Coordinates of C-alpha atoms and ligand atoms in Angstrom, one line a residue:
X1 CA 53.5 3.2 274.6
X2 CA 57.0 2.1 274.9
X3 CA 58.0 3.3 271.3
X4 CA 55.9 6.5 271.1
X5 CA 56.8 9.7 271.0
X6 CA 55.8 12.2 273.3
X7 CA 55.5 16.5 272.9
X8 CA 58.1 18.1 273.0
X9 CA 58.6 19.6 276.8
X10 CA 58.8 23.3 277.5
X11 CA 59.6 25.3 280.8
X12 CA 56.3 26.3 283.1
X13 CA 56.9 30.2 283.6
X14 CA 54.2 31.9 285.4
X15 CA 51.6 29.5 284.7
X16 CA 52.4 29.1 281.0
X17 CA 54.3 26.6 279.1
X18 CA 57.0 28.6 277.1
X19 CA 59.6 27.7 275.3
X20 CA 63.5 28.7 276.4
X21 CA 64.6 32.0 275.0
X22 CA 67.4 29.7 272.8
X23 CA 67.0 27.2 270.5
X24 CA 68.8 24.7 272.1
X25 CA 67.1 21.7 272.4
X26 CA 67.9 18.3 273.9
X27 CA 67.0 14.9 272.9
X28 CA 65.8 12.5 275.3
X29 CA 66.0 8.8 274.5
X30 CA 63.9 6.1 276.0
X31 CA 66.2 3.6 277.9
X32 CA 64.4 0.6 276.6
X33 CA 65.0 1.1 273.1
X34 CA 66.9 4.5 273.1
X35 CA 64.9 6.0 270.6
X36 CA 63.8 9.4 271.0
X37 CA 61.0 9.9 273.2
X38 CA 61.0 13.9 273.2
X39 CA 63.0 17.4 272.8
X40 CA 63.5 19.3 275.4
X41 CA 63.6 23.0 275.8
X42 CA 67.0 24.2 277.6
X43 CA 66.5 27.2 280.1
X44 CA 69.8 29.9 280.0
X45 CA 70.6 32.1 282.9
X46 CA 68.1 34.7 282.2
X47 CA 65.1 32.1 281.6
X48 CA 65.6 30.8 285.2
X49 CA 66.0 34.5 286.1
X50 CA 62.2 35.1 284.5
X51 CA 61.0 31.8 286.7
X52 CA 62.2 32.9 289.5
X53 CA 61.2 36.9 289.1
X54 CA 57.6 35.4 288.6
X55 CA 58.3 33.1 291.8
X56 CA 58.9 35.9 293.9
X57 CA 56.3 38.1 292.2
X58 CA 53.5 35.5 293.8
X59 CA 55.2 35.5 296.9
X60 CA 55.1 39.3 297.6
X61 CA 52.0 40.6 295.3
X62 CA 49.8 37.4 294.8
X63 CA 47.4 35.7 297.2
X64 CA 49.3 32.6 297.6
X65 CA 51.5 33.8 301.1
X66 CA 48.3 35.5 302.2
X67 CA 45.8 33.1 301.6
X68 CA 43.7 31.4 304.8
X69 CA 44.9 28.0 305.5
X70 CA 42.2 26.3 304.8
X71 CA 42.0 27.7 301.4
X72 CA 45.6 26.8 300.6
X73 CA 44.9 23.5 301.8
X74 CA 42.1 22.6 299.4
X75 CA 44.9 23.4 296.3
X76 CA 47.4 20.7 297.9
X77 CA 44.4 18.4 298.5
X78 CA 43.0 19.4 294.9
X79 CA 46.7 18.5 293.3
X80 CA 46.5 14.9 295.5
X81 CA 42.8 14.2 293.9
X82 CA 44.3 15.0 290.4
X83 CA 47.8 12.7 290.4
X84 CA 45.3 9.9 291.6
X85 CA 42.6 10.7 289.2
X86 CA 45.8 10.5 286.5
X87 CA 47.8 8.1 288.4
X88 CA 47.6 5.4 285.3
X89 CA 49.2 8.0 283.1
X90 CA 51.6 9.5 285.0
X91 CA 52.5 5.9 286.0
X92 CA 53.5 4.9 282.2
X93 CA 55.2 8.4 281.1
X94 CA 57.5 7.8 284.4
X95 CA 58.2 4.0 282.8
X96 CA 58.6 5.2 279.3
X97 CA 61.0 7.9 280.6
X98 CA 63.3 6.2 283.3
X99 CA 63.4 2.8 282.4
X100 CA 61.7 1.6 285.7
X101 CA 59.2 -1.2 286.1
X102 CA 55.6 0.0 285.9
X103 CA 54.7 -2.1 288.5
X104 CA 56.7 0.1 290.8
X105 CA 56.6 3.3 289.0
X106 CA 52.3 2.7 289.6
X107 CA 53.4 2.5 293.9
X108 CA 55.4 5.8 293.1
X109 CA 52.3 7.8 291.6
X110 CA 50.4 6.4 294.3
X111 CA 52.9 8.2 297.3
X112 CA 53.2 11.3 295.3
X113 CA 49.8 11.9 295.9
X114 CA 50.0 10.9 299.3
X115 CA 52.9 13.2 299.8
X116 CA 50.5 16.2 298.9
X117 CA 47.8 14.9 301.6
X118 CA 50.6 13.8 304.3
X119 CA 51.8 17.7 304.0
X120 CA 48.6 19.0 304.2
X121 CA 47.4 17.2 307.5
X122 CA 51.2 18.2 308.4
X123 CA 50.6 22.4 308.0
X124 CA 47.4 21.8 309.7
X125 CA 48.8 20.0 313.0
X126 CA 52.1 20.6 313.4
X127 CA 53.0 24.2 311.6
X128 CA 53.0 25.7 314.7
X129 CA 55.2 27.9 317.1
X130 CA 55.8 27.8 321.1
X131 CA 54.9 30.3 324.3
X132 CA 58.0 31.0 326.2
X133 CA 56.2 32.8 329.3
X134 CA 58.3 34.6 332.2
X135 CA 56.8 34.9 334.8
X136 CA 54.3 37.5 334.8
X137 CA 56.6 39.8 333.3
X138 CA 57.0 38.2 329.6
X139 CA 55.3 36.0 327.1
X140 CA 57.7 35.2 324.5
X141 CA 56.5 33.1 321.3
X142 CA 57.4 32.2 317.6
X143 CA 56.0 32.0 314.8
X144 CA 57.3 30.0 311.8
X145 CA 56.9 32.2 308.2
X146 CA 57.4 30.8 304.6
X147 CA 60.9 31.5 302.9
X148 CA 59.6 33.1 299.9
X149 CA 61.1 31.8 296.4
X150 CA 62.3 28.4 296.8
X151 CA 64.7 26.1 294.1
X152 CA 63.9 22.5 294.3
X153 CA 66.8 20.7 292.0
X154 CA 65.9 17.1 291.4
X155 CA 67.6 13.6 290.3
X156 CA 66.4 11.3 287.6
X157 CA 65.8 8.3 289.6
X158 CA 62.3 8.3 290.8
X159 CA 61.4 12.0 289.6
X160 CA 57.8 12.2 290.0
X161 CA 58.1 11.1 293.4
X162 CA 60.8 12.2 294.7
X163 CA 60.3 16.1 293.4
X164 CA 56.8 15.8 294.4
X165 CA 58.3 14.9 298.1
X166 CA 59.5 18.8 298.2
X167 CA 57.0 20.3 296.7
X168 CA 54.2 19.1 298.8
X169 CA 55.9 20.9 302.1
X170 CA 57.5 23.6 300.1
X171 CA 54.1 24.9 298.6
X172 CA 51.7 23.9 301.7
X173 CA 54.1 26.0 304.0
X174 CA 53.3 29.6 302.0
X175 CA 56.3 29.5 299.7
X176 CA 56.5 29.6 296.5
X177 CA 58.6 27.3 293.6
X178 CA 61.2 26.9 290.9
X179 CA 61.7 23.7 289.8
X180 CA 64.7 22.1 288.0
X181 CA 64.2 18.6 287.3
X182 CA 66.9 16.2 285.6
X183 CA 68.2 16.6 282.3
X184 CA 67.8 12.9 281.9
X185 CA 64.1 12.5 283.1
X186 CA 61.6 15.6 282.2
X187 CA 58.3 14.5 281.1
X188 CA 56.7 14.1 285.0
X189 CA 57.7 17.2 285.7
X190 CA 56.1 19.0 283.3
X191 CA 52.7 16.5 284.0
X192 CA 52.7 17.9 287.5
X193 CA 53.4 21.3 285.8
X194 CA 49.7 20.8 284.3
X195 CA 48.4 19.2 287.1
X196 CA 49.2 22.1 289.2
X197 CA 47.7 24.5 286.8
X198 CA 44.8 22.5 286.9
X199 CA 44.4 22.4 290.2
X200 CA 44.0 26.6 289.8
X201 CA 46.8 27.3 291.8
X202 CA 47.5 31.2 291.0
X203 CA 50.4 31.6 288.1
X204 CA 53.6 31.9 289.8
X205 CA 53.8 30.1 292.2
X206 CA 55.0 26.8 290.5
X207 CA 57.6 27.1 287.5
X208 CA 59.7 24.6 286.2
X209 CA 63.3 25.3 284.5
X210 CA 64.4 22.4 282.4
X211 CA 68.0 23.0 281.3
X212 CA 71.6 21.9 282.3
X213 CA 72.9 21.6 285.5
X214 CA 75.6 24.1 285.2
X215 CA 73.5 26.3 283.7
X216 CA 70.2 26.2 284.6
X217 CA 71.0 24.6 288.2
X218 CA 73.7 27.1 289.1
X219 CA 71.3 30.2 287.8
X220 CA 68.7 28.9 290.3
X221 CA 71.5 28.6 292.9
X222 CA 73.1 31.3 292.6
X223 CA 70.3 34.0 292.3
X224 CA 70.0 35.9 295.5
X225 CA 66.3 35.7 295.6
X226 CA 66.3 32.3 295.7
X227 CA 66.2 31.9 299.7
X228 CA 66.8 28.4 299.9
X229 CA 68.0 25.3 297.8
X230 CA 66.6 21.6 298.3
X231 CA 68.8 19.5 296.3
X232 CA 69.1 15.5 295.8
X233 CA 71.4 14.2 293.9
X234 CA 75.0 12.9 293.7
X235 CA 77.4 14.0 296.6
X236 CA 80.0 15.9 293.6
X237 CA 76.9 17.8 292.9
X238 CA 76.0 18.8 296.4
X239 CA 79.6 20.1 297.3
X240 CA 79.1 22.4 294.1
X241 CA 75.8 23.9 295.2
X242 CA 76.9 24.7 298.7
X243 CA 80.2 26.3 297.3
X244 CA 77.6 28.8 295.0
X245 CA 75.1 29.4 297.6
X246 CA 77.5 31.0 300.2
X247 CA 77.5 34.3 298.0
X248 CA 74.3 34.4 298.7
X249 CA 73.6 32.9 302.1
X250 CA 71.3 30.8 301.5
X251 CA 69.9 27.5 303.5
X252 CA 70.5 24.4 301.6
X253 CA 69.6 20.6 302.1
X254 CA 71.6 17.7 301.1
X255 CA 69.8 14.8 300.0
X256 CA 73.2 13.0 298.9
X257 CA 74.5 9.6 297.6
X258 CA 74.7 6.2 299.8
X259 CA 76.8 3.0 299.8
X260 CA 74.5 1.6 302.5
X261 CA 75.1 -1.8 304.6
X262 CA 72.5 -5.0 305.2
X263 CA 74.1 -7.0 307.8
X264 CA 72.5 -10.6 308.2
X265 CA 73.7 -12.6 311.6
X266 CA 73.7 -16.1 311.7
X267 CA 70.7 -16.0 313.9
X268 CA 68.3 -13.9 311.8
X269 CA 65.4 -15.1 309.9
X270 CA 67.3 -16.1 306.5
X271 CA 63.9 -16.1 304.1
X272 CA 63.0 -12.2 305.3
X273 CA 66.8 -11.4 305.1
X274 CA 67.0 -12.6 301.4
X275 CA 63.3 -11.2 300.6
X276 CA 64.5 -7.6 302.4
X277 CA 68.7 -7.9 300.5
X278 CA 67.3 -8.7 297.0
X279 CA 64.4 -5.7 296.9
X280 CA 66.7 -3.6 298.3
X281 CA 69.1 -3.3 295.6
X282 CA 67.4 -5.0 292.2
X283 CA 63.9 -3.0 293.2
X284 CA 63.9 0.3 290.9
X285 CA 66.6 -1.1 288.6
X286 CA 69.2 -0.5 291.7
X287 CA 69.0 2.8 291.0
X288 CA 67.8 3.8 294.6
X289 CA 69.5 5.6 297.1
X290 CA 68.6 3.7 300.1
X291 CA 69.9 0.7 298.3
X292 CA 72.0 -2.0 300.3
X293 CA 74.8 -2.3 298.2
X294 CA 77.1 -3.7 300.5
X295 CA 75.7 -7.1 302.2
X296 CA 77.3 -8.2 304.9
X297 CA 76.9 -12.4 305.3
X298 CA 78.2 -13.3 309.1
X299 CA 80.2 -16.9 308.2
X300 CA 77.6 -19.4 309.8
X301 CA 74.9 -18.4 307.2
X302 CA 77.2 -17.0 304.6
X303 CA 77.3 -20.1 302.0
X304 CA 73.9 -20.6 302.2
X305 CA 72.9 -17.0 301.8
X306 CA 74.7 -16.8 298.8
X307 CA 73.3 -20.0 297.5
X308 CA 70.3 -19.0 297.6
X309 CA 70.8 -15.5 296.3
X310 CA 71.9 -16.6 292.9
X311 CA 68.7 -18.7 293.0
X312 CA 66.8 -15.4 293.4
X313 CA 69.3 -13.3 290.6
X314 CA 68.4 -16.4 288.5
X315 CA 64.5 -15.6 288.5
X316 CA 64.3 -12.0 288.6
X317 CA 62.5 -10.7 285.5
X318 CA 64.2 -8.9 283.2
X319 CA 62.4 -7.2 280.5
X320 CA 60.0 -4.2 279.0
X321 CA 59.3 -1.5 281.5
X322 CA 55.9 -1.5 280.5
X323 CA 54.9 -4.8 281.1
X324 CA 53.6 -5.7 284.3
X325 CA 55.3 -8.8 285.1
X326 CA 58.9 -7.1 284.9
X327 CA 60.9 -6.8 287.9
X328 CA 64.0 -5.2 286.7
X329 CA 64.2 -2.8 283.6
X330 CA 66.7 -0.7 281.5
X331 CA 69.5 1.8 283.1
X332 CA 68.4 5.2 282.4
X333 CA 70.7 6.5 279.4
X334 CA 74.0 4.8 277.8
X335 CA 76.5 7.1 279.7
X336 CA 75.2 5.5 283.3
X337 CA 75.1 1.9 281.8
X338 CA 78.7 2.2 280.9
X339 CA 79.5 3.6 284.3
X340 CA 77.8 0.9 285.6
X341 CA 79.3 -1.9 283.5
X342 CA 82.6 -0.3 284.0
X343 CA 82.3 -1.0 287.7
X344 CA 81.7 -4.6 286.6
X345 CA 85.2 -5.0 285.0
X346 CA 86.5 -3.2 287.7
X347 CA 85.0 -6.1 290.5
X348 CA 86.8 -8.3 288.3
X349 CA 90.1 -7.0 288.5
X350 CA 90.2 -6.3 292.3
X351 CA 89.0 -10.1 292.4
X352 CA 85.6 -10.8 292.6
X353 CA 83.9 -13.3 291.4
X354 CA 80.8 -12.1 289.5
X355 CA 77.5 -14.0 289.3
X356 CA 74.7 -12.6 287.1
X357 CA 71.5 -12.9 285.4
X358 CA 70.4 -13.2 281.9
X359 CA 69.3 -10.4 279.4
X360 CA 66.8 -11.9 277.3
X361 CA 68.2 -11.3 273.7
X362 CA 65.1 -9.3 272.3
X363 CA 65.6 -6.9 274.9
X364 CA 69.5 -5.9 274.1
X365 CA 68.4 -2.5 272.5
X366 CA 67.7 -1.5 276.2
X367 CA 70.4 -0.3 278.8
X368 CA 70.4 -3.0 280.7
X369 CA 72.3 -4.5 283.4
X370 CA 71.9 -7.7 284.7
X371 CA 71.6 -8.2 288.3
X372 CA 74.7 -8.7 289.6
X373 CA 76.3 -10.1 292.6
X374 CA 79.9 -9.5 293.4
X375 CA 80.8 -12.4 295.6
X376 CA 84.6 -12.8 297.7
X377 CA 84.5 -8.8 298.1
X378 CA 86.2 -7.3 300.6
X379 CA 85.3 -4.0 302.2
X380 CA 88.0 -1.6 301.2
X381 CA 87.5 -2.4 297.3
X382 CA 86.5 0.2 295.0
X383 CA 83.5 -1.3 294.3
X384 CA 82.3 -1.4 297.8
X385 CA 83.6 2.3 298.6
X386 CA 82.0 4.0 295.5
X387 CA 78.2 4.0 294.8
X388 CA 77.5 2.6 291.5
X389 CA 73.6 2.8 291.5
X390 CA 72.8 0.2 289.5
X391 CA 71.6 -3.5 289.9
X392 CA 75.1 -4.5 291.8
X393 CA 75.5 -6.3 295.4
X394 CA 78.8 -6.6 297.0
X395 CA 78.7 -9.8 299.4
X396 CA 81.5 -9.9 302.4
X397 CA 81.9 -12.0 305.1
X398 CA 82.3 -11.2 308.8
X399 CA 82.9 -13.1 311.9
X400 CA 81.8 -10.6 314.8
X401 CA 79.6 -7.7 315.8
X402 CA 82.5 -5.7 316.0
X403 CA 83.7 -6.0 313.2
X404 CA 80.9 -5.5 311.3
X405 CA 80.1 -2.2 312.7
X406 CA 83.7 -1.2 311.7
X407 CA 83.4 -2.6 308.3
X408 CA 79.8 -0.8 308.0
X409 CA 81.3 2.4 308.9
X410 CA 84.2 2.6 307.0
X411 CA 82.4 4.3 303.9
X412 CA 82.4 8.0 303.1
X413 CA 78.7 7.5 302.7
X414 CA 75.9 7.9 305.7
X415 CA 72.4 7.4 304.5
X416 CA 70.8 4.1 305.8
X417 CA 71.6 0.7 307.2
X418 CA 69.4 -2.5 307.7
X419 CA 70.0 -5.1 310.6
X420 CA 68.9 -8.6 310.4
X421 CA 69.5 -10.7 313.6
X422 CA 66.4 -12.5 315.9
X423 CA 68.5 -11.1 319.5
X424 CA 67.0 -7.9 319.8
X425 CA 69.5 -6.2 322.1
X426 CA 72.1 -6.8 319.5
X427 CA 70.2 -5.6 317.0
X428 CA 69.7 -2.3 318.7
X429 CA 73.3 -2.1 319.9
X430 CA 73.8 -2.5 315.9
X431 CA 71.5 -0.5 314.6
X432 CA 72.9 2.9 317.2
X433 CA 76.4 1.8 316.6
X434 CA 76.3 2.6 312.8
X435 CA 76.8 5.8 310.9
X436 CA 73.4 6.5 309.2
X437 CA 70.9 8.4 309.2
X438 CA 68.1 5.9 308.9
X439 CA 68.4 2.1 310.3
X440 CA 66.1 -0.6 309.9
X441 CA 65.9 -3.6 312.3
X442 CA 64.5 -6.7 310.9
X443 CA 62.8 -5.0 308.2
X444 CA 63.3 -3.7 304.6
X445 CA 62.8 0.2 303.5
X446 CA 59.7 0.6 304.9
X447 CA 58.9 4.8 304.7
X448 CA 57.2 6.3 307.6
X449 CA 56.5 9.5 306.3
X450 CA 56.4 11.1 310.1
X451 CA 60.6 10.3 310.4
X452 CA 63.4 12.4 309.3
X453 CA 64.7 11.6 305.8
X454 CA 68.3 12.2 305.2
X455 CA 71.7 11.1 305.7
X456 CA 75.1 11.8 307.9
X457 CA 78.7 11.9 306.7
X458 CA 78.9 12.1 302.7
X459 CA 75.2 11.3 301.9
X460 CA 73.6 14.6 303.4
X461 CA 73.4 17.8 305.5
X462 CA 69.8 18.5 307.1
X463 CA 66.7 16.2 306.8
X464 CA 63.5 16.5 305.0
X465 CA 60.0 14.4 305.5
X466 CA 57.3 14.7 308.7
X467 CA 57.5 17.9 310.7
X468 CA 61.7 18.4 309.9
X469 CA 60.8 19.9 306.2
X470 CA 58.9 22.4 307.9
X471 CA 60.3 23.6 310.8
X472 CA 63.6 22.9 310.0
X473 CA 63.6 24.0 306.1
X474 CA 60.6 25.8 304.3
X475 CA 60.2 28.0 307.2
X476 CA 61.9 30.6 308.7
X477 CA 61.1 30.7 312.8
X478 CA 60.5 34.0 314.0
X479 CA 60.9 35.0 317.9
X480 CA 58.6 38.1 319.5
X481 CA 59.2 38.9 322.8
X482 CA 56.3 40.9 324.9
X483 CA 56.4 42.6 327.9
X484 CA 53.5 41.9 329.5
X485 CA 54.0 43.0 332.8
X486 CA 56.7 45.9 334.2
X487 CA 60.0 45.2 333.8
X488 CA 62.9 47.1 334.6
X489 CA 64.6 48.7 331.7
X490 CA 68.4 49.6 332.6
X491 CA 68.9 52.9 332.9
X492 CA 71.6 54.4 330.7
X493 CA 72.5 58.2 329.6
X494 CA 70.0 59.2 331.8
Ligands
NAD501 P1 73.2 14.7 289.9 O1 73.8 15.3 291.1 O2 74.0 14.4 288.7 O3 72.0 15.6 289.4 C1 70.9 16.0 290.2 C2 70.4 17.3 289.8 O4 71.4 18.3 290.0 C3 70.0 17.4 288.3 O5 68.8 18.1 288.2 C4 71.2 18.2 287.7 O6 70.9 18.9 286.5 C5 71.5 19.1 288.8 N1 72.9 19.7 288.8 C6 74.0 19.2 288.3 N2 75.0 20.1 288.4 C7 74.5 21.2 289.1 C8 75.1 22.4 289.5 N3 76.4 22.7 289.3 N4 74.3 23.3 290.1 C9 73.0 23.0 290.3 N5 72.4 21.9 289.9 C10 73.1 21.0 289.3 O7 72.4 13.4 290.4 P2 71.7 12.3 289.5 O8 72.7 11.5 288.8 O9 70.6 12.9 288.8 O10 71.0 11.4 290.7 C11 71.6 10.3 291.2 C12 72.1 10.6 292.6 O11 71.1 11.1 293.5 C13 72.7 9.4 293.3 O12 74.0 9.8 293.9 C14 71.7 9.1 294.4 O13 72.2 8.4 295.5 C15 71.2 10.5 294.7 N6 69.9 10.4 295.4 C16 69.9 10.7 296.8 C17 68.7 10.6 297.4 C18 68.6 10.9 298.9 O14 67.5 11.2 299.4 N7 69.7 10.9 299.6 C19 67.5 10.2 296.7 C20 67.6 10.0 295.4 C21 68.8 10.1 294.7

C-alpha cells in the first residue's frame, strides 16, 4: 500500500464526481517516501459557486430540509454502518496520505463513525426548543431551524476525523454541505464523498471542493449563500476568514491553533504524568492540536522527569506508517518538515539543549522528525510562544503554583491544559485558574463527546461537539410569541 498509487481525486458536485472546470492539477506526495500518491483536481471560483448553487438547491427544492426525523436519521446511521463496514480501508488511505501511524489512524476511523451515531442520538434528544409561558396571557416558545448551505473548511491533520466531526451535526440538523478539505490531505474526503452517496443521501446535499485555499476556501467564504463557515485550521487562516465573511454576515467558528501546557507537581503520580506528557505530543506525529507542547516540570520532580523522558524518546518507534508496530511516522509534506526542523535550530540558538531520537536510516526518504525534547527552555522563547506542530516538547522548570499559572498563561494560544498533581483542591484551583478552553486533571486527552470543544484567546471563537454544535451553530433559534389569553394592545392613532 505504501508505494501505490491511488485515482486521481475529483470534486463531488451534486452527487457526481466531476472534474474542476480547469486543468490545473495538483500533485500529492506520500510523506513516507514522497512519491506521488495522486492528482488532484483544483476547484476555481465558479466550481465552488456550482457546489454551492447545488447546496442550496437541496436545501430549498429537495427533501433533505423536509424530510421526517426519523428518516433523516437512518442516512446519518446508514453513513456510520458504512465508515465501519470500510473502516480497514479508510484507515490505510488516511496512513498512506498523512503520514500518521495506522494504529492510530484505525482509532480515528473508528470515532468518525461514532461521530455520525453520537449526532444522531444528539438531534433526537437534545434538538429541541423551550416554552416561555406568561401567565395566562402568553406562551412564548422557539424553535431551532437548519442554516441552509453550510462551508465546512478542514485541516490536514486528522482529516477523516476531524471533517467528519462537522459533518455529522451539520447534516443531522437539516442543512446542507460544501466541503473543502486540505490541499495537503484529499483522498478521505472524497471516500466519505462515496460513502455518502452510498448511503443514498439525495444529490446535493454533500459536495466537496478540493482546491486552494485562497481560491477555493475564499469562494466558499465569501459567497453570500453560504450562511455559515466552520473552519479549523491555523489561527493566520482564521483571522482571514472572519475578515471575508463580514461582507456577507455570516456565523463562523474558530477551531484555531494551541501552544497548550502539562504541568506536573512534585506530588503527582510520575508514571501517569510521563504516560499522559509523551502521548500527548509524539501521538499523531505531534501534529495535534490539543498537544502539550509546553511541559511544565515543578523542581522536586524535574531531574527525574526528564530522565526518564529521554528513556521514553529513546524507545518510541519510528518507522513505516503502515506497519502496525509504529508509533511515530513521517511529517505530512517537505514544506512543514522544514518548518519544523527550522524550529529545531532555532531552540538551539535561544539555548536549549536538544535531546532526540533516532531515524532508522532506511526510512530517511520520509519527512521525518525525530521526537524531540527541548530541555533548559524558558517560557518566553520562541519556541515555547509559537506552535510548531510537530514531534517537539519544551521542558521548563517552576517552583510555585503561581507561577505556573502565570507562565501557563502567558501564550497567545487558549485551547487546552492538563494538570497533574495528587491534592485535589490544587488541582482544581489550577485547572480554573488557566486560560483554556478545555482542562484535564490527572488525565490525558480523553474526548467526551457531550463537552464543548474549542478554545479561548488565539486558538478559537465559539465551540463545537455535544449539544453546542447545534444550538449554538448549525441552527438558527427562532422565537414565536402567542397570545393566548387577552392582552391589552396600546392604543395609538386611535
Ligand atoms: P491551514 O489554516 O493552513 O488550513 C486549513 C484549511 O483552510 C485548509 O483547507 C486550507 O486550504 C484552508 N484555507 C487556507 N487559506 C484560506 C483562506 N484564505 N480562505 C479559506 N480557507 C483557507 O491549517 P493546516 O495547516 O491545514 O492545519 C493545521 C492547523 O490546524 C494547526 O494550527 C492546528 O492547531 C489547527 N487545528 C486546530 C484544531 C482545533 O480544534 N482547535 C484541530 C486541528 C487542527
Amino acid at each position: 500500500m505504501n508505494h501505490c498509487k491511488v485515482a486521481d481525486v475529483q470534486l463531488y458536485i451534486n452527487g457526481e464526481f466531476v472534474d474542476a472546470t480547469t486543468e490545473e492539477q495538483k500533485e500529492n506526495r506520500n510523506p513516507y517516501t514522497n512519491d506521488i500518491t495522486n492528482r488532484t483536481t483544483m476547484a476555481t471560483a465558479a466550481d465552488v459557486e456550482l457546489a454551492v448553487d447545488a447546496a442550496e438547491k437541496a436545501f430549498h427544492e429537495g427533501p433533505w430540509g423536509k424530510m421526517k426525523l426519523k428518516e433523516r436519521m437512518s442516512y446519518i446511521e446508514r453513513i456510520a454502518d458504512l465508515i465501519d463496514e470500510e473502516a480497514e480501508d479508510i484507515a490505510l488511505l488516511e496512513s498512506l496520505d498523512s503520514g500518521l501511524p495506522i494504529s492510530q489512524t484505525k482509532k480515528m476511523a473508528a470515532r468518525a463513525a461514532e461521530n455520525f451515531r453520537f449526532y444522531s442520538r444528539m438531534v433526537q434528544a437534545r434538538l429541541h426548543g423551550d416554552a416561555y409561558p406568561v401567565d395566562q396571557d402568553f406562551i412564548n416558545y422557539t424553535i431551532y431551524q437548519p442554516l441552509g448551505v453550510v462551508g465546512l473548511i478542514t485541516p490536514w491533520n486528522a482529516p477523516f476525523m476531524l471533517t467528519t466531526w462537522k459533518v455529522a451535526p451539520a447534516l443531522a440538523s437539516g442543512n446542507t454541505v460544501v466541503l473543502k478539505p486540505a490541499e495537503l490531505s484529499p483522498l478521505s474526503a472524497n471516500r466519505l464523498a462515496e460513502i455518502i452517496q452510498r448511503a443514498g443521501v439525495p444529490a446535493g446535499v454533500f459536495n466537496v471542493v478540493h482546491g486552494y485555499g485562497e481560491v477555493a476556501g475564499e469562494a466558499l467564504v465569501k459567497n453570500a449563500k453560504v450562511k455559515a463557515i466552520s473552519f479549523t485550521g491555523e489561527t493566520t487562516t482564521g483571522k482571514e476568514i472572519i475578515r471575508n465573511a463580514a461582507d456577507s454576515l455570516k456565523k463562523t467558528s474558530m477551531e484555531l491553533g494551541g501552544k497548550s501546557p502539562l504541568i506536573v507537581f512534585d506530588d503527582a503520580d510520575m508514571e501517569q504524568a510521563l504516560d499522559a506528557a509523551v502521548w500527548g505530543i509524539f501521538s499523531f506525529n505531534g501534529e495535534r492540536c490539543t498537544a502539550n507542547s509546553r511541559v511544565f516540570l515543578q523542581q522536586g520532580i524535574k531531574e527525574k522527569f526528564i530522565e526518564k523522558l529521554k528513556e521514553r524518546v529513546d524507545q518510541i518507534v519510528i518507522g513505516d506508517p503502515m506497519d502496525t508496530k509504529t508509533e511515530l511516522g513521517p511529517l505530512i509534506d517537505r514544506g512543514h518538515y522544514n518548518k519544523v526542523t527550522n524550529y529545531i535550530k532555532i531552540a538551539k540558538e535561544e539555548g536549549c539543549t536538544v535531546y532526540q531520537g533516532t531515524v532508522p536510516a532506511d526510512h530517511k526518504a520520509g519527512n521525518f522528525v525525530p521526537p524531540t525534547l527541548l530541555l533548559d527552555a524558558t517560557n518566553e522563547m520562541k519556541v515555547c510562544q509559537d506552535e510548531i506542530f510537530g514531534p517537539i516538547m519544551a521542558v521548563i522548570g517552576f517552583d510555585t503554583e503561581e507561577e505556573v499559572i502565570q507562565m501557563a498563561n502567558d501564550v497567545e494560544y487558549g485551547l487546552a491544559g492538563y494538570v497533574w498533581t495528587n491534592d485535589i483542591k490544587r488541582g482544581h484551583r489550577v485547572a480554573q485558574a488557566i486560560d483554556s478552553g478545555m482542562l484535564w486533571i490527572n488525565a490525558q486527552n480523553v474526548r467526551d463527546l457531550r463537552i464543548p470543544f474549542g478554545g479561548m484567546k488565539a486558538s478559537g471563537i465559539g465551540r463545537e461537539g455535544g449539544h453546542f454544535a447545534l444550538l449554538e451553530f448549525y441552527t438558527e433559534p427562532k422565537a414565536i410569541h402567542v397570545a393566548i389569553g387577552n392582552h391589552a394592545i396600546p392604543q395609538f392613532g386611535k
